[in-house]
Short mmCIF file of C-alpha atoms and ligand atoms in Angstrom, two decimals:
data_model
loop_
_atom_site.label_atom_id
_atom_site.label_comp_id
_atom_site.label_asym_id
_atom_site.label_seq_id
_atom_site.Cartn_x
_atom_site.Cartn_y
_atom_site.Cartn_z
CA MET A 1 75.80 40.62 101.30
CA PHE A 2 79.32 41.49 102.51
CA GLU A 3 81.26 39.35 104.93
CA ILE A 4 82.62 41.02 108.05
CA GLY A 5 86.43 41.00 107.98
CA ALA A 6 86.62 40.05 104.29
CA GLU A 7 88.68 42.19 101.90
CA TYR A 8 87.26 43.58 98.68
CA ARG A 9 89.14 45.25 95.87
CA ARG A 10 87.69 48.73 95.71
CA ARG A 11 87.78 48.78 91.92
CA ASP A 12 85.72 45.56 91.75
CA LEU A 13 83.22 46.92 94.23
CA HIS A 14 82.56 49.97 92.07
CA ALA A 15 82.56 47.90 88.88
CA GLN A 16 79.75 45.82 90.37
CA TYR A 17 77.72 48.45 92.23
CA GLY A 18 78.84 51.80 90.83
CA GLY A 19 79.49 54.78 93.05
CA GLN A 20 82.23 57.39 93.28
CA THR A 21 85.62 55.66 93.23
CA GLN A 22 87.61 58.18 95.27
CA GLN A 23 85.27 59.64 97.84
CA GLY A 24 85.04 58.61 101.46
CA ILE A 25 81.26 58.36 101.12
CA SER A 26 80.30 56.56 97.94
CA THR A 27 76.66 56.60 96.84
CA PRO A 28 76.05 54.29 93.86
CA ALA A 29 73.19 55.55 91.67
CA ASN A 30 70.08 53.38 91.30
CA SER A 31 71.03 51.46 94.42
CA ASN A 32 70.10 51.51 98.09
CA LEU A 33 73.73 50.96 99.10
CA ILE A 34 75.96 53.63 100.61
CA PHE A 35 79.63 52.81 101.16
CA LEU A 36 81.36 54.55 104.04
CA ILE A 37 85.13 54.31 103.72
CA THR A 38 87.39 55.04 106.65
CA GLY A 39 91.17 55.07 106.53
CA LYS A 40 94.43 56.61 107.61
CA SER A 41 94.46 58.97 104.62
CA GLY A 42 91.50 60.76 106.20
CA ALA A 43 93.74 62.02 108.99
CA ALA A 44 95.14 64.56 106.50
CA TYR A 45 91.70 66.18 106.49
CA GLY A 46 91.46 66.23 110.26
CA TYR A 47 89.29 63.12 110.28
CA ASP A 48 89.46 61.09 113.41
CA ASP A 49 87.15 58.13 112.79
CA GLY A 50 86.96 55.42 115.43
CA TRP A 51 85.01 53.57 118.09
CA GLU A 52 83.68 55.44 121.10
CA PRO A 53 83.68 53.60 124.45
CA GLU A 54 79.87 53.56 124.27
CA GLY A 55 80.03 51.24 121.25
CA VAL A 56 79.14 53.79 118.58
CA TYR A 57 81.47 54.52 115.68
CA ARG A 58 82.56 58.11 115.08
CA TYR A 59 82.61 58.87 111.35
CA PHE A 60 83.52 62.22 109.86
CA GLY A 61 81.42 63.59 107.01
CA MET A 62 82.63 64.72 103.61
CA GLY A 63 84.35 67.95 102.65
CA THR A 64 88.08 68.64 102.40
CA THR A 65 88.05 72.43 102.80
CA GLY A 66 85.85 74.89 104.63
CA ASN A 67 82.86 74.03 106.79
CA MET A 68 81.19 70.70 106.08
CA ARG A 69 77.60 71.08 104.96
CA MET A 70 74.64 68.79 105.43
CA GLU A 71 74.11 68.26 101.72
CA GLY A 72 75.02 65.75 99.02
CA ALA A 73 76.61 62.59 100.40
CA ASN A 74 76.42 63.85 104.00
CA GLU A 75 72.69 64.32 103.64
CA ARG A 76 72.35 60.83 102.15
CA VAL A 77 73.99 59.37 105.26
CA ARG A 78 71.78 61.38 107.59
CA ASP A 79 68.62 60.30 105.76
CA ALA A 80 69.69 56.70 105.03
CA ALA A 81 67.09 54.94 107.18
CA GLU A 82 64.26 57.13 105.96
CA ASP A 83 65.35 56.58 102.33
CA GLY A 84 65.68 52.83 102.85
CA SER A 85 69.45 52.96 102.19
CA GLU A 86 71.98 50.61 103.77
CA LEU A 87 75.17 52.01 105.28
CA HIS A 88 78.13 49.68 104.73
CA LEU A 89 81.32 50.59 106.56
CA PHE A 90 84.71 49.64 105.10
CA GLU A 91 88.27 50.23 106.26
CA ASP A 92 90.62 51.42 103.52
CA LEU A 93 93.74 49.25 103.62
CA ASP A 94 95.62 51.72 101.38
CA ASN A 95 96.53 49.01 98.87
CA GLY A 96 93.42 49.14 96.72
CA PHE A 97 91.53 46.86 99.09
CA LEU A 98 88.80 47.59 101.58
CA ARG A 99 88.06 45.47 104.63
CA TYR A 100 84.38 45.16 105.41
CA MET A 101 83.55 46.21 108.96
CA ASP A 102 79.77 46.00 109.30
CA GLU A 103 76.41 47.32 108.26
CA MET A 104 75.69 50.39 110.33
CA THR A 105 72.75 52.53 111.25
CA LEU A 106 72.81 56.21 112.16
CA ALA A 107 72.55 56.85 115.90
CA GLY A 108 72.92 60.63 115.65
CA TRP A 109 75.23 63.34 114.39
CA LYS A 110 76.76 66.60 115.53
CA HIS A 111 78.85 69.55 114.45
CA GLN A 112 82.40 69.76 115.70
CA ASP A 113 84.28 73.04 115.47
CA ASN A 114 87.99 73.68 115.00
CA VAL A 115 88.72 70.58 112.94
CA PRO A 116 91.61 71.40 110.57
CA ASP A 117 90.81 71.10 106.87
CA VAL A 118 93.24 69.90 104.20
CA ASN A 119 95.01 73.29 104.35
CA GLY A 120 95.24 73.24 108.13
CA GLN A 121 92.51 75.88 108.47
CA PRO A 122 90.07 75.35 111.34
CA ARG A 123 86.54 74.61 110.16
CA ARG A 124 83.29 73.04 111.31
CA ALA A 125 83.05 69.30 110.68
CA ILE A 126 80.09 66.93 110.70
CA VAL A 127 80.50 63.86 112.89
CA PHE A 128 78.14 60.91 112.43
CA TYR A 129 77.64 58.37 115.21
CA LEU A 130 77.00 54.94 113.76
CA SER A 131 75.83 51.79 115.47
CA SER A 132 76.13 48.24 114.14
CA VAL A 133 72.80 46.85 112.94
CA ASN A 134 73.89 43.62 114.61
CA ALA A 135 74.48 45.25 117.99
CA GLU A 136 71.03 44.42 119.23
CA SER A 137 68.58 41.98 117.67
CA VAL A 138 65.14 43.34 117.08
CA SER A 139 63.78 39.80 117.53
CA ALA A 140 65.17 39.46 121.05
CA PRO A 141 62.49 38.92 123.70
CA PRO A 142 60.82 42.22 124.56
CA PRO A 143 61.66 43.89 127.86
CA THR A 144 59.21 42.85 130.55
CA VAL A 145 57.10 45.15 132.66
CA ARG A 146 59.59 44.50 135.42
CA ALA A 147 62.15 46.52 133.51
CA PRO A 148 61.18 49.96 134.80
CA GLU A 149 62.61 51.85 131.82
CA ALA A 150 60.43 49.83 129.42
CA SER A 151 57.13 49.60 131.25
CA GLY A 152 55.94 53.02 130.13
CA LEU A 153 56.12 52.11 126.44
CA TRP A 154 53.15 49.75 126.72
CA ALA A 155 50.98 52.70 127.73
CA VAL A 156 52.25 55.37 125.32
CA PRO A 157 49.62 56.19 122.65
CA MET A 158 50.41 54.27 119.44
CA PRO A 159 51.02 57.28 117.15
CA GLU A 160 53.50 58.62 119.70
CA LEU A 161 55.15 55.20 120.08
CA ARG A 162 55.43 54.85 116.31
CA LYS A 163 57.16 58.21 116.18
CA ARG A 164 59.65 57.03 118.80
CA ALA A 165 60.24 53.81 116.84
CA GLN A 166 60.99 55.61 113.59
CA PRO A 167 64.44 56.52 112.36
CA ASN A 168 65.30 60.09 113.12
CA GLN A 169 68.18 62.24 112.06
CA ALA A 170 68.41 64.23 115.26
CA ARG A 171 71.50 66.09 116.37
CA VAL A 172 73.17 64.78 119.49
CA GLU A 173 75.85 66.26 121.71
CA GLU A 174 77.78 63.25 122.88
CA PRO A 175 78.31 59.61 121.85
CA LYS A 176 76.67 58.52 125.10
CA GLN A 177 73.49 60.27 124.04
CA ALA A 178 73.67 58.63 120.60
CA ALA A 179 74.09 55.18 122.15
CA ARG A 180 71.18 55.74 124.52
CA ARG A 181 68.95 56.87 121.66
CA VAL A 182 69.74 53.65 119.77
CA ARG A 183 68.70 51.50 122.74
CA GLU A 184 65.56 53.52 123.37
CA ARG A 185 64.45 53.40 119.77
CA SER A 186 65.16 49.69 119.49
CA ARG A 187 62.94 49.08 122.52
CA ALA A 188 60.22 51.35 121.16
CA LEU A 189 60.31 49.55 117.80
CA ARG A 190 59.96 46.10 119.37
CA ILE A 191 57.09 47.12 121.59
CA TYR A 192 55.43 49.05 118.77
CA VAL A 193 55.25 46.00 116.47
CA LEU A 194 54.02 43.78 119.32
CA ARG A 195 51.27 46.24 120.14
CA ARG A 196 50.39 46.61 116.46
CA ALA A 197 49.96 42.80 116.27
CA ASN A 198 47.79 42.86 119.39
CA GLY A 199 48.41 39.21 120.28
CA VAL A 200 47.79 37.84 116.77
CA CYS A 201 50.55 36.67 114.40
CA GLU A 202 50.79 39.21 111.58
CA ALA A 203 51.55 36.36 109.14
CA CYS A 204 49.20 33.39 109.81
CA GLU A 205 46.73 35.42 111.91
CA GLU A 206 46.63 32.79 114.65
CA ALA A 207 46.73 33.85 118.29
CA ALA A 208 50.18 33.98 119.91
CA PRO A 209 51.09 30.46 121.13
CA PHE A 210 51.64 31.38 124.79
CA LYS A 211 52.04 34.24 127.21
CA THR A 212 55.19 35.68 128.73
CA PRO A 213 55.64 35.74 132.54
CA ASP A 214 54.11 39.20 132.64
CA GLY A 215 51.01 38.00 130.83
CA ARG A 216 51.67 39.38 127.36
CA PRO A 217 51.15 37.32 124.19
CA PHE A 218 54.47 36.02 122.89
CA LEU A 219 55.37 36.97 119.32
CA GLU A 220 58.72 37.63 117.70
CA ALA A 221 59.81 40.66 115.71
CA HIS A 222 61.11 39.73 112.27
CA HIS A 223 63.05 41.98 109.96
CA THR A 224 61.70 41.52 106.44
CA ARG A 225 64.57 43.25 104.68
CA ARG A 226 67.58 41.66 106.34
CA LEU A 227 68.94 38.16 106.59
CA SER A 228 69.53 38.69 110.29
CA ASP A 229 67.12 40.43 112.62
CA GLY A 230 69.68 43.10 113.41
CA GLY A 231 69.04 46.17 115.52
CA LEU A 232 67.39 49.32 114.41
CA ASP A 233 65.24 50.04 111.49
CA ASP A 234 61.84 51.29 110.56
CA PRO A 235 58.36 50.08 111.65
CA ARG A 236 57.64 49.65 107.92
CA TRP A 237 60.04 46.68 107.68
CA VAL A 238 59.52 44.87 110.97
CA ILE A 239 56.66 42.42 111.54
CA ALA A 240 55.47 40.58 114.68
CA ILE A 241 54.96 36.89 113.97
CA CYS A 242 54.63 33.57 115.80
CA PRO A 243 57.72 31.35 116.25
CA ASN A 244 56.57 28.92 113.52
CA CYS A 245 56.07 31.65 110.96
CA HIS A 246 59.38 33.16 112.02
CA ARG A 247 61.24 29.91 111.36
CA ARG A 248 59.47 29.65 108.04
CA ALA A 249 60.61 33.16 107.06
CA HIS A 250 64.24 32.17 107.64
CA TYR A 251 64.51 28.45 106.92
CA ALA A 252 61.64 27.23 104.75
CA GLU A 253 61.93 26.07 101.17
CA ASP A 254 59.58 28.93 100.29
CA ALA A 255 61.26 31.43 102.66
CA GLU A 256 61.75 34.08 100.00
CA THR A 257 58.17 33.96 98.72
CA PHE A 258 56.87 33.89 102.28
CA ASN A 259 59.00 36.88 103.22
CA ASN A 260 57.82 38.81 100.17
CA GLY A 261 54.27 38.13 101.31
CA LEU A 262 55.16 39.61 104.70
CA LYS A 263 56.45 42.77 103.04
CA THR A 264 53.17 43.15 101.18
CA ARG A 265 51.24 42.60 104.39
CA LEU A 266 53.34 45.22 106.16
CA ARG A 267 52.50 47.79 103.52
CA GLY A 268 48.85 47.26 104.38
CA LEU A 269 49.42 47.29 108.14
CA GLU A 270 51.48 50.45 108.03
CA ALA A 271 49.17 52.25 105.61
CA GLY A 272 46.91 52.56 108.68
ZN1 ZN B 1 52.16 32.74 112.49
ZN1 ZN B 2 63.55 37.00 111.54
#
């Protein structure tokens, strides 16, 4: 939808999609898009957005004076995955243009005390930790049983595994913890959809074409709501399919129709 590194005139963006034209977090009505704007001007409010060494992006919530509250736009960011909203991060170039950074997913959030507000008064801020949806592909081969940290997930009861694979808005203490949670959930999501498929393609219903070295049927996880099979999301949108069906979903003449069929199928599968 947006091209990483490309510049967009903010006015045009709002003319096309709507949303608050001044705020750092813009939430267009009747849309599943949320724009997160970061920029130097935020420093005046004690904002200190930026990348953590662990690869998660630190993004300060909204509120210019007093304690930040988990309501309004902040709440929309926290609940984005559950609501089916997309978080699009832009850098404000301070000349009316925004540079697109990436689509992000929430890895966790925390409170941070003693952050000066616009009047220089210390207050409690909300810090979101965001991770690029492209950081880890959900369709990458699943971890094998030889990976000790992953082996347990094949034995976890399915309802519990599904819970671990779902987006959650949990508080975290440190960016390291947020980054670890992203990896763990991504793994849980991949293994969850493979176990749900139980060796049979969830599209054509043929058996998986071959087995992996550790004897498990090979299927790929496909993201039905994104053009790329980027990182985290919800079990409701990810389907386990055979390589042929996967190619079809991305490259076929009827890719869009086929993909819509997969979404319908997922609704049935996830209805339980
Ligand atoms: Zn298939
Ligand atoms: Zn795919």
